[in-house]
Coordinates of C-alpha atoms and ligand atoms in Angstrom, one line a residue:
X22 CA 17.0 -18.2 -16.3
X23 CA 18.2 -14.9 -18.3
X24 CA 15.2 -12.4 -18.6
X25 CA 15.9 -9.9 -21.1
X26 CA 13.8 -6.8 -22.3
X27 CA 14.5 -3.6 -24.1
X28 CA 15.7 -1.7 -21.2
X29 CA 16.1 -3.0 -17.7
X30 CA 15.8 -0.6 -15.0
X31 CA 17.7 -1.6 -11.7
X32 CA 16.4 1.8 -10.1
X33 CA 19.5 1.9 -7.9
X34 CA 21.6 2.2 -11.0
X35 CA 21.3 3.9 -14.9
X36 CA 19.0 2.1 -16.9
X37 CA 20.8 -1.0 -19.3
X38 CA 19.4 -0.5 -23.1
X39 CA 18.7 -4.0 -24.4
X40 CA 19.4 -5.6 -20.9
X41 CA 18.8 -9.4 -18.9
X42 CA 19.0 -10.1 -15.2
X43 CA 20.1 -13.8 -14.7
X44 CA 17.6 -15.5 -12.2
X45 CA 18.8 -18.4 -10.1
X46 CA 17.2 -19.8 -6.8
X47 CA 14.9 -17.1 -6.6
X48 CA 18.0 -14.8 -6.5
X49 CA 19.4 -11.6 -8.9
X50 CA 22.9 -13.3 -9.7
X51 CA 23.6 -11.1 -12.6
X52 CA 23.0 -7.9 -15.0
X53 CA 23.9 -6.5 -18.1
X54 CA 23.2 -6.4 -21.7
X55 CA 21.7 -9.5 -22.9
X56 CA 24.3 -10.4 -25.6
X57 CA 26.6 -9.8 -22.5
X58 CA 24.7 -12.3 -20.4
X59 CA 23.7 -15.0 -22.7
X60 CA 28.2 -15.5 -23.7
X61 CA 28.1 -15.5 -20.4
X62 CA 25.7 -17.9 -19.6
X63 CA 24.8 -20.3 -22.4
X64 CA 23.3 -22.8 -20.9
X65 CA 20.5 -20.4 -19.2
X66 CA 17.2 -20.6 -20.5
X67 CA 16.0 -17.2 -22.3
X68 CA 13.0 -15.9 -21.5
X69 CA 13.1 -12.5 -23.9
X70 CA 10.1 -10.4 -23.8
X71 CA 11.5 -8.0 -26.4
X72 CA 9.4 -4.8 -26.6
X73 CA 9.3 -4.5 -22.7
X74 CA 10.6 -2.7 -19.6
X75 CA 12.2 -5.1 -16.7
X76 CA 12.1 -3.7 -13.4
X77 CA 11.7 -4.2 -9.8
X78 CA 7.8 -5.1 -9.4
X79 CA 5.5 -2.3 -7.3
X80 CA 5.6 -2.1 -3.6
X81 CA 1.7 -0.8 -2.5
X82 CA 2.7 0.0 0.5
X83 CA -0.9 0.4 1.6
X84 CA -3.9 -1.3 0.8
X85 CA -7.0 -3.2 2.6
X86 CA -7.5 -6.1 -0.2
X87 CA -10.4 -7.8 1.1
X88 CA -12.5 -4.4 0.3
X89 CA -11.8 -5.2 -3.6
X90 CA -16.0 -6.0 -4.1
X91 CA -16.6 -2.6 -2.6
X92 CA -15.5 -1.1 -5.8
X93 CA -18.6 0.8 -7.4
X94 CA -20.9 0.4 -4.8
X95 CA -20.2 3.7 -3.1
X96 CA -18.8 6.5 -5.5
X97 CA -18.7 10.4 -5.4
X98 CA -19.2 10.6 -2.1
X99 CA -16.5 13.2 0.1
X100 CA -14.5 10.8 2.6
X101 CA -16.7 10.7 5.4
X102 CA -20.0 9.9 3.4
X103 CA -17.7 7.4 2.3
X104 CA -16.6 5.8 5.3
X105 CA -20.0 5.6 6.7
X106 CA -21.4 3.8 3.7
X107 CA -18.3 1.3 3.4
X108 CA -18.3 0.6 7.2
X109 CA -22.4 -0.5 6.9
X110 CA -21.7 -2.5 4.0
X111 CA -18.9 -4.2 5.9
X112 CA -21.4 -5.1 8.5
X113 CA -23.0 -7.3 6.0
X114 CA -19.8 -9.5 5.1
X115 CA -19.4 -12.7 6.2
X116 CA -16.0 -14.8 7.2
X117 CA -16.4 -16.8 3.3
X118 CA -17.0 -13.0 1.6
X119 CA -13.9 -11.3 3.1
X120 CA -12.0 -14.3 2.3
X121 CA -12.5 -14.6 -1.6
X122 CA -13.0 -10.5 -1.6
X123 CA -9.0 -10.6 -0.7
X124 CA -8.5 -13.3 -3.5
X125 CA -10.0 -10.9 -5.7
X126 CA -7.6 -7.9 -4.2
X127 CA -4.5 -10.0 -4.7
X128 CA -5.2 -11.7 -8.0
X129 CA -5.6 -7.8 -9.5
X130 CA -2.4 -6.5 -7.3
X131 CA -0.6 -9.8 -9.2
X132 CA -2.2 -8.5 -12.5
X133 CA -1.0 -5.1 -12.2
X134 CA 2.5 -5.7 -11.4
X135 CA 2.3 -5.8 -7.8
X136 CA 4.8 -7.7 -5.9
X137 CA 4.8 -6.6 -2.4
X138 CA 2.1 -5.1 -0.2
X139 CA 1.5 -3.4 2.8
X140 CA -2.2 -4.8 4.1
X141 CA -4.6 -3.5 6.6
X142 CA -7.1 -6.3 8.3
X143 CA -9.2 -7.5 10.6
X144 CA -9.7 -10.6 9.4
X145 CA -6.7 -11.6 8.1
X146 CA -8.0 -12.6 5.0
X147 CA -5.3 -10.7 3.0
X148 CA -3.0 -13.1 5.1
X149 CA -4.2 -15.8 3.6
X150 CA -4.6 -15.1 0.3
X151 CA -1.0 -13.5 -0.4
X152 CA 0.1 -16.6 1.5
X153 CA -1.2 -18.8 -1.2
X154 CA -0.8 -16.8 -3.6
X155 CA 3.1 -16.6 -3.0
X156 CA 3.3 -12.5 -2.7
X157 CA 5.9 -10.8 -0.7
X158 CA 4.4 -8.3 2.2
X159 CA 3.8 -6.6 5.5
X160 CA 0.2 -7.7 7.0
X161 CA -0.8 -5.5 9.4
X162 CA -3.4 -6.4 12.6
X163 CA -5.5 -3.9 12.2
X164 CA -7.4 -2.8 16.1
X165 CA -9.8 -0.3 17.0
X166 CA -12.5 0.9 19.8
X167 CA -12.8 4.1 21.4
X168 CA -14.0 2.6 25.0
X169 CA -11.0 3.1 26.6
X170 CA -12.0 0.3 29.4
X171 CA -11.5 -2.5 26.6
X172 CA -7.9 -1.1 25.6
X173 CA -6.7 -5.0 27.9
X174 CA -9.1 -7.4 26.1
X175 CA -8.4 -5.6 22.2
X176 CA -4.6 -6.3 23.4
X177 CA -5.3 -9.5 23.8
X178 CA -7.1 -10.6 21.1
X179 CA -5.1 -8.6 18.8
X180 CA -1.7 -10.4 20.3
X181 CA -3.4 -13.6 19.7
X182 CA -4.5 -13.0 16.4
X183 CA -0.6 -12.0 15.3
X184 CA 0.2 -15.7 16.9
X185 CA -2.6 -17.6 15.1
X186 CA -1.2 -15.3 11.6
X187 CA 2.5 -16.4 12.2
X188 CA 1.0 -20.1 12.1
X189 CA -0.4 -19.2 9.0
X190 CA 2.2 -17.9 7.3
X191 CA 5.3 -19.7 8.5
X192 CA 7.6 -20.2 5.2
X193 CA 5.7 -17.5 3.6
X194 CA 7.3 -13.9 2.5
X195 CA 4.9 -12.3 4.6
X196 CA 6.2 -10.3 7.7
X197 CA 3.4 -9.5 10.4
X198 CA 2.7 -5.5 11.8
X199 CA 0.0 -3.9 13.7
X200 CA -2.3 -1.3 13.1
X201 CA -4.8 0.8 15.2
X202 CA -6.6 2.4 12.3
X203 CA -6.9 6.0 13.1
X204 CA -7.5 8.7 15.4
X205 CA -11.0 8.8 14.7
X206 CA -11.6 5.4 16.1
X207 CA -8.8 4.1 18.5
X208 CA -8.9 6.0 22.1
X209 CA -5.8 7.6 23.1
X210 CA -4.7 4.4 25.6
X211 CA -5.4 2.1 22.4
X212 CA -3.0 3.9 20.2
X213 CA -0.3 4.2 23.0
X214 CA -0.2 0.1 23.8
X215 CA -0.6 -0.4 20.2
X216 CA 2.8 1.5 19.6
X217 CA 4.5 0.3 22.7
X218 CA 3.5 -2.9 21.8
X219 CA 5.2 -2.8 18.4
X220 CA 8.1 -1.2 19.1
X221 CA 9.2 -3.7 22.2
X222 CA 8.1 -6.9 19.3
X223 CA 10.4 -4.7 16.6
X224 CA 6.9 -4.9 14.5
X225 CA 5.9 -1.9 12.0
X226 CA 3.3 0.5 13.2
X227 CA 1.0 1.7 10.9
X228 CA -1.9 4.4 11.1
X229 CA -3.9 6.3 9.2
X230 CA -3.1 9.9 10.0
X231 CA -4.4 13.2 9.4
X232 CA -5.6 12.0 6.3
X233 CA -8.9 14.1 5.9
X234 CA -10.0 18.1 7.3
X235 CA -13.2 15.9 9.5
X236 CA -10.5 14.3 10.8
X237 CA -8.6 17.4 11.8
X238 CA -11.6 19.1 13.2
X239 CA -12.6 15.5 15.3
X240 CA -8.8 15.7 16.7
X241 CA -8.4 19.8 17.1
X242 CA -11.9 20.7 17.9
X243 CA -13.9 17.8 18.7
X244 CA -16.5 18.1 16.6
X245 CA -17.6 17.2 12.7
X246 CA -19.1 14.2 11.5
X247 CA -16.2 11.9 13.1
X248 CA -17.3 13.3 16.4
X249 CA -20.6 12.3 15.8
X250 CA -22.8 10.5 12.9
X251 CA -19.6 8.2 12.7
X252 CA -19.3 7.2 16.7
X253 CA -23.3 6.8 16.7
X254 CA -22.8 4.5 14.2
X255 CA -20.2 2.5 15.8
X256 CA -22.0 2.5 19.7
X257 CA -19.1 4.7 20.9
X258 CA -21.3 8.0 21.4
X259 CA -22.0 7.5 25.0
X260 CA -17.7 7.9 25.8
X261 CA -17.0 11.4 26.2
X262 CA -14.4 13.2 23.1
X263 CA -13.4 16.3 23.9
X264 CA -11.6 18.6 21.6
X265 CA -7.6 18.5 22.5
X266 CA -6.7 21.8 20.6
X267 CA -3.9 20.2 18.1
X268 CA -3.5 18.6 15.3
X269 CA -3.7 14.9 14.6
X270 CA 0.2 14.4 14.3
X271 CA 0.8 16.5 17.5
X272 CA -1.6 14.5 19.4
X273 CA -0.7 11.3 18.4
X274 CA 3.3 12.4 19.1
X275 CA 1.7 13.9 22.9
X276 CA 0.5 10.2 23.2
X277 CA 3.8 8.8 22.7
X278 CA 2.8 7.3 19.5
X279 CA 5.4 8.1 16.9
X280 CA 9.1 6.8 16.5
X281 CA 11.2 5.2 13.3
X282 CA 9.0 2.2 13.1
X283 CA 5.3 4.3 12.4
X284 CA 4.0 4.1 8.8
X285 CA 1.9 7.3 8.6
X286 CA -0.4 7.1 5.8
X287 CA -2.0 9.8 3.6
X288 CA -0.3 12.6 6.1
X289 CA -2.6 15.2 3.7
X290 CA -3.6 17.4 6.9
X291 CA -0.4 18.8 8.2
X292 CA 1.7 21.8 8.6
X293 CA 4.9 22.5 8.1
X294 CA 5.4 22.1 11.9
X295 CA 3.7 19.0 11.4
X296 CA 6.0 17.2 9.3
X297 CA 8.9 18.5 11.3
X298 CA 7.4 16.3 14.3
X299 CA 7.2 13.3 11.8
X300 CA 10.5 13.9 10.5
X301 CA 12.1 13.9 14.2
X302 CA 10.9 10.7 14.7
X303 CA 12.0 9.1 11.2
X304 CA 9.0 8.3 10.6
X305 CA 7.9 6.5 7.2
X306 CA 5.4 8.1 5.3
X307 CA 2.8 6.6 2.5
X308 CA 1.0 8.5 -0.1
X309 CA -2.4 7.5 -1.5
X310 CA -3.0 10.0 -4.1
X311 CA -5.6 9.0 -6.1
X312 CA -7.7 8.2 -3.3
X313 CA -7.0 11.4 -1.1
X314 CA -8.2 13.4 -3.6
X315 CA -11.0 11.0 -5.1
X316 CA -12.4 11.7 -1.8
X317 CA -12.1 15.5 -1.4
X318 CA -9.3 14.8 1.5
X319 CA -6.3 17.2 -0.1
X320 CA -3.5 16.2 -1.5
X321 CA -0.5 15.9 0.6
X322 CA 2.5 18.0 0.2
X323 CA 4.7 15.4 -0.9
X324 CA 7.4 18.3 -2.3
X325 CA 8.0 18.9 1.5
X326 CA 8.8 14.9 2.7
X327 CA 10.7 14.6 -0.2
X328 CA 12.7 17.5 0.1
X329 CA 13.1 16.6 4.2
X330 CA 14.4 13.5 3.5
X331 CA 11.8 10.6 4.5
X332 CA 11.4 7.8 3.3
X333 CA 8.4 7.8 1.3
X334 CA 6.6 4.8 -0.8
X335 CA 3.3 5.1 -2.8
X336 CA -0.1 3.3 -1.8
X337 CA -3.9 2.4 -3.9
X338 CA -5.5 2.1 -0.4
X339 CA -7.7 -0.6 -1.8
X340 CA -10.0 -0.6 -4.7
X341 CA -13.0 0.6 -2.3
X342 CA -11.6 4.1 -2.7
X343 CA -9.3 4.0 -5.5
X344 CA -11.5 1.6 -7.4
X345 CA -7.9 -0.2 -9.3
X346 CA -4.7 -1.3 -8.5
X347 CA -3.1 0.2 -11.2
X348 CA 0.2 1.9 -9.9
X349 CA 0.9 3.5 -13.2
X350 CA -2.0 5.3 -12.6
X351 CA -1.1 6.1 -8.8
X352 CA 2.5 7.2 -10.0
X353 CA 1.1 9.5 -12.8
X354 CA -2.1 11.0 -10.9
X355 CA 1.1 12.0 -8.0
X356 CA 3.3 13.4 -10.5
X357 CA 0.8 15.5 -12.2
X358 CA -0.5 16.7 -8.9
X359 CA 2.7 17.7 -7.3
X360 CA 4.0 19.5 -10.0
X361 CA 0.8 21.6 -10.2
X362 CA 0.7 21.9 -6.9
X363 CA 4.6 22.8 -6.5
X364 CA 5.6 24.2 -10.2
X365 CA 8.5 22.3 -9.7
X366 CA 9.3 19.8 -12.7
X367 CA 13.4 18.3 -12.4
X368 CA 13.0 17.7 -8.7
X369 CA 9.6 15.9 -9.2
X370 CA 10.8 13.7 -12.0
X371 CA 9.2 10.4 -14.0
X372 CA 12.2 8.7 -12.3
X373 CA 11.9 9.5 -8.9
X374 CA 8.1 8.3 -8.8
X375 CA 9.2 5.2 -10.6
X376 CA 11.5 5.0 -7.5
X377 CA 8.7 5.5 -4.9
X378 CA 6.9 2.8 -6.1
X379 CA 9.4 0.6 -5.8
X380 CA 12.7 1.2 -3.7
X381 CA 10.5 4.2 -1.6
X382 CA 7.2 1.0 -0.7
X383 CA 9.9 -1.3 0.1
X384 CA 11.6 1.1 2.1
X385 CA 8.4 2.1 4.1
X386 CA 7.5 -1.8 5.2
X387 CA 11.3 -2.5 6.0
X388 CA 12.1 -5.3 2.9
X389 CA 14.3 -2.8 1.1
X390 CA 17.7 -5.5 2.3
X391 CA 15.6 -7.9 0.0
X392 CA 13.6 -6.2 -2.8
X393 CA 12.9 -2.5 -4.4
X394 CA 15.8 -2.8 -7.0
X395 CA 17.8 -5.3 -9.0
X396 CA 20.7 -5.7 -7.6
X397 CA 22.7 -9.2 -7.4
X398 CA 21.9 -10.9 -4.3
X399 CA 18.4 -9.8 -4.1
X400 CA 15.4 -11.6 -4.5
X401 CA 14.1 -11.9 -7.6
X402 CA 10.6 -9.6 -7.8
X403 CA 10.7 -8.5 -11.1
X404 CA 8.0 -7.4 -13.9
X405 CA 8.0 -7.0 -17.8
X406 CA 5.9 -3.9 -19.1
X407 CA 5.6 -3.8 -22.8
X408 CA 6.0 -1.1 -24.8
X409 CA 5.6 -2.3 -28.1
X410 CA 2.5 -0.1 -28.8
X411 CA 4.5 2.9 -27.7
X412 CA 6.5 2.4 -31.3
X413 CA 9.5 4.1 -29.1
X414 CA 8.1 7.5 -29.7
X415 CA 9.8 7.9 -25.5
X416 CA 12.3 5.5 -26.3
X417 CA 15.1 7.3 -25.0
X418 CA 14.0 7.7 -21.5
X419 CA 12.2 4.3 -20.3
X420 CA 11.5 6.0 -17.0
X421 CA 8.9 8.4 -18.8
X422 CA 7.3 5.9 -20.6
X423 CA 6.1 4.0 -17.4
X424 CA 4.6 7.0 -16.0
X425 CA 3.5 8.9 -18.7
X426 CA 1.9 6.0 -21.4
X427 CA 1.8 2.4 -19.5
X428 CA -1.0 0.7 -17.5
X429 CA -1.6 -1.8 -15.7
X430 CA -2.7 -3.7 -18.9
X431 CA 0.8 -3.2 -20.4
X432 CA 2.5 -5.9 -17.5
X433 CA 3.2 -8.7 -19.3
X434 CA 4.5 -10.9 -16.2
X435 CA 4.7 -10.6 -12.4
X436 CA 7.3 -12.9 -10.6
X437 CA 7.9 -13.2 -7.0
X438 CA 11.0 -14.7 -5.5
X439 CA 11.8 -16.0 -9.0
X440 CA 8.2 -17.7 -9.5
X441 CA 6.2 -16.7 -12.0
X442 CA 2.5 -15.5 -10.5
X443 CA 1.2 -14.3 -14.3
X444 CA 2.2 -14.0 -17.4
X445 CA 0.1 -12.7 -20.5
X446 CA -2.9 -13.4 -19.0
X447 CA -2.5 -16.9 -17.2
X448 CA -2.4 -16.9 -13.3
X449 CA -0.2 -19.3 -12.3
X450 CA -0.7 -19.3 -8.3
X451 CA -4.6 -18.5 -7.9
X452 CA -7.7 -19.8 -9.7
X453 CA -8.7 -16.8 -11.7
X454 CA -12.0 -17.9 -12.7
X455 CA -13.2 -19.4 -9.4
X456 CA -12.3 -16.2 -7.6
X457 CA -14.1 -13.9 -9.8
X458 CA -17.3 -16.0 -10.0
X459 CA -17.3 -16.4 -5.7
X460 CA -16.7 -12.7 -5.5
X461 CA -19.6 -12.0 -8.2
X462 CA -21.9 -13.3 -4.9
X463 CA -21.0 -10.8 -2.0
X464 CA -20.8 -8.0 -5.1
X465 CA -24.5 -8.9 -4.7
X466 CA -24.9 -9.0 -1.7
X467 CA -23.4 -5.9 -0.9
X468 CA -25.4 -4.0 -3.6
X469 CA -28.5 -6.1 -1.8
X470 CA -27.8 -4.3 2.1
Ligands
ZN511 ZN1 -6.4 2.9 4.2

């Protein structure tokens, strides 16, 4: 199959004005210009979509899908308002709701162009539905508590919840991690056999750090909401926290936490110091504008990770926070911000976001061999954006045009592995309709609790 467009945009090399990429076996066999591909290859079927950008699909390299319904329930609220209110809701959910609340996550990540994710769960409901769905991803085990007694039995369970998930998604393009949430909620001997854990199974680690100031002052000074209206709520108030007089990153490094397979997401809270400690350890960073700075956390100093050299991908963090999955959106709000922030324009470029959201996500959850950019031999993830409504006002730089005009409403198709999951407005792996009406029920019920 020949898939041609108006420009195709490899990412790891220029940009191919009136291009094709020949599709065969769920492989990238071949690029150029379409004329050039279709002498080439005659007998190919054509599937032209004209007006429209080709390109590697998005990587959201962090996200917790089965919190899609959450969306509107709790907004305008700084983050740890927030997190209070989502984590009583939660209570609420049962096995069914999570279950169709991450059919509802996945069928709007398919819909926005989304072809790989990196998923937080308990349940691994996300599991299941990118399994059946047929997206690509890392699904991370996500483990918590802060009584430092039940560090042996959360190992367990957690181990065999990864070996009841690798059942599940045998065959699948789904690749298994593990995840103690945060700071604010895993004890220091939790986050240590966590990361021991993953490094000796060569599984990705990834955490939520020093995401928010409450979380800085729970860490550095034990004290803040986190410390207590937060712990109350969870039962963990009677276990003493005292403050440990650092930071978030330098505790988590004094606990022996960090090395090249840690995914550190949102990373708003940091010093310069701080990111030198990440950056000794390689480790990967992910950056959830929209939603750091919906909830009053900061923005992160992105100028700083980029200019150090780490890899660096681009995450929604669930339509609960972010309330879409639209990575347009994501790579504009980050642009916009950093260059205010930084008043740097060439090094901060349309292109370079374009490339965090794809090559930078599939970097971060270790499937760059296989995705991230069109090259032949790689798999074939690939979306068409149209910009036929642009009337090429950008049309000489196609990079531009994806960060500065086009939504999520602009993808015209979404393939995985060379199979097509949507295209102009037909789902072709998941029942559209029977998802939204299932998920219409725990929208009521949550706005019922
Ligand atoms: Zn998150």
């Amino acid at each position: 199959m020949i898939i041609a467009g108006k420009w195709v945009l490899p990412i790891t090399s220029p940009p191919i004005a009136d291009g094709a990429v020949l599709v065969e076996n769920g492989a990238i066999k071949a690029l150029g210009s379409k004329e050039e591909l279709i002498l080439k290859f005659p007998h190919e079927k054509l599937m032209d979509f004209k007006e429209a950008l080709i390109l590697p699909g998005f990587v959201d390299a962090h996200t917790h899908l089965e919190y899609s319904p959450f969306r509107g329930v709790v907004a305008d609220l700084p983050f740890w308002k927030w997190k209070l209110e989502i984590t009583k809701l939660s209570f609420s959910l049962d096995e069914e709701d999570w279950e169709c609340s991450a059919e509802l996550g996945l069928m709007e990540a398919v819909r926005a162009g989304i072809t790989a994710l990196g998923d937080i769960t308990k349940s691994g409901a996300s599991l299941r539905a990118a399994v059946k769905a047929g997206l690509r991803g890392c699904i991370f085990a996500e483990v918590s508590g802060m009584d430092h007694r039940q560090t042996e039995n959360l190992m367990k369970e957690m181990i065999k919840r990864l070996d009841n998930w690798r059942n599940e998604s045998k065959n699948s393009l789904i690749s298994l991690g593990v995840s103690p949430y945060s700071v604010y909620n895993s004890c220091p001997l939790l986050l240590k056999e966590v990361a021991e854990f993953s490094r000796q199974e060569n599984l990705l680690f990834a955490i939520h750090l020093a995401g928010s100031r409450q979380e800085y002052d729970f860490v550095k000074y034990g004290s803040g909401p986190l410390a207590h209206q937060y712990r109350d709520l969870m039962g963990w108030g009677e276990f003493l926290w005292q403050p440990t007089g650092v930071s978030p990153v330098r505790y988590v490094e004094n606990w022996q936490v960090l090395a090249p397979n840690t995914v550190a997401i949102h990373c708003v809270q940091v010093s310069e110091e701080d990111i030198d400690i990440l950056r000794r350890y390689e480790v990967r960073i992910v950056h959830c504008p929209r939603t750091s700075s919906k909830l009053g956390m900061g923005i992160t100093p992105l100028w700083s990770f980029i200019r150090k050299g780490f890899v660096t991908g681009l995450g929604t963090d669930s339509p609960a926070s972010n309330y879409t999955n639209d990575f347009f959106d994501e790579m504009r709000v980050s642009l916009l911000l950093q260059r205010g922030l930084s008043a740097r324009v060439e090094a901060l470029s349309a292109e370079k976001f374009v490339e965090m959201a794809t090559l930078g996500g599939a970097q971060v959850l270790g499937l760059d061999d296989k995705v991230g950019s069109l090259e032949i031999g790689k798999r074939a993830d690939i979306i068409a954006v149209d910009i036929s409504e642009a009337h090429e006002a950008f049309g000489r730089d196609p990079y531009s045009l994806l960060v500065y005009w086009a939504n999520q409403e602009n993808v015209m198709m979404t393939m995985v592995d060379g199979k097509i999951l949507y295209r102009e407005g037909n789902f072709y792996s998941l029942d559209s309709e029977g998802i939204i009406s299932k998920t219409r029920k725990v929208k009521k019920k949550l706005l019922d609790s």
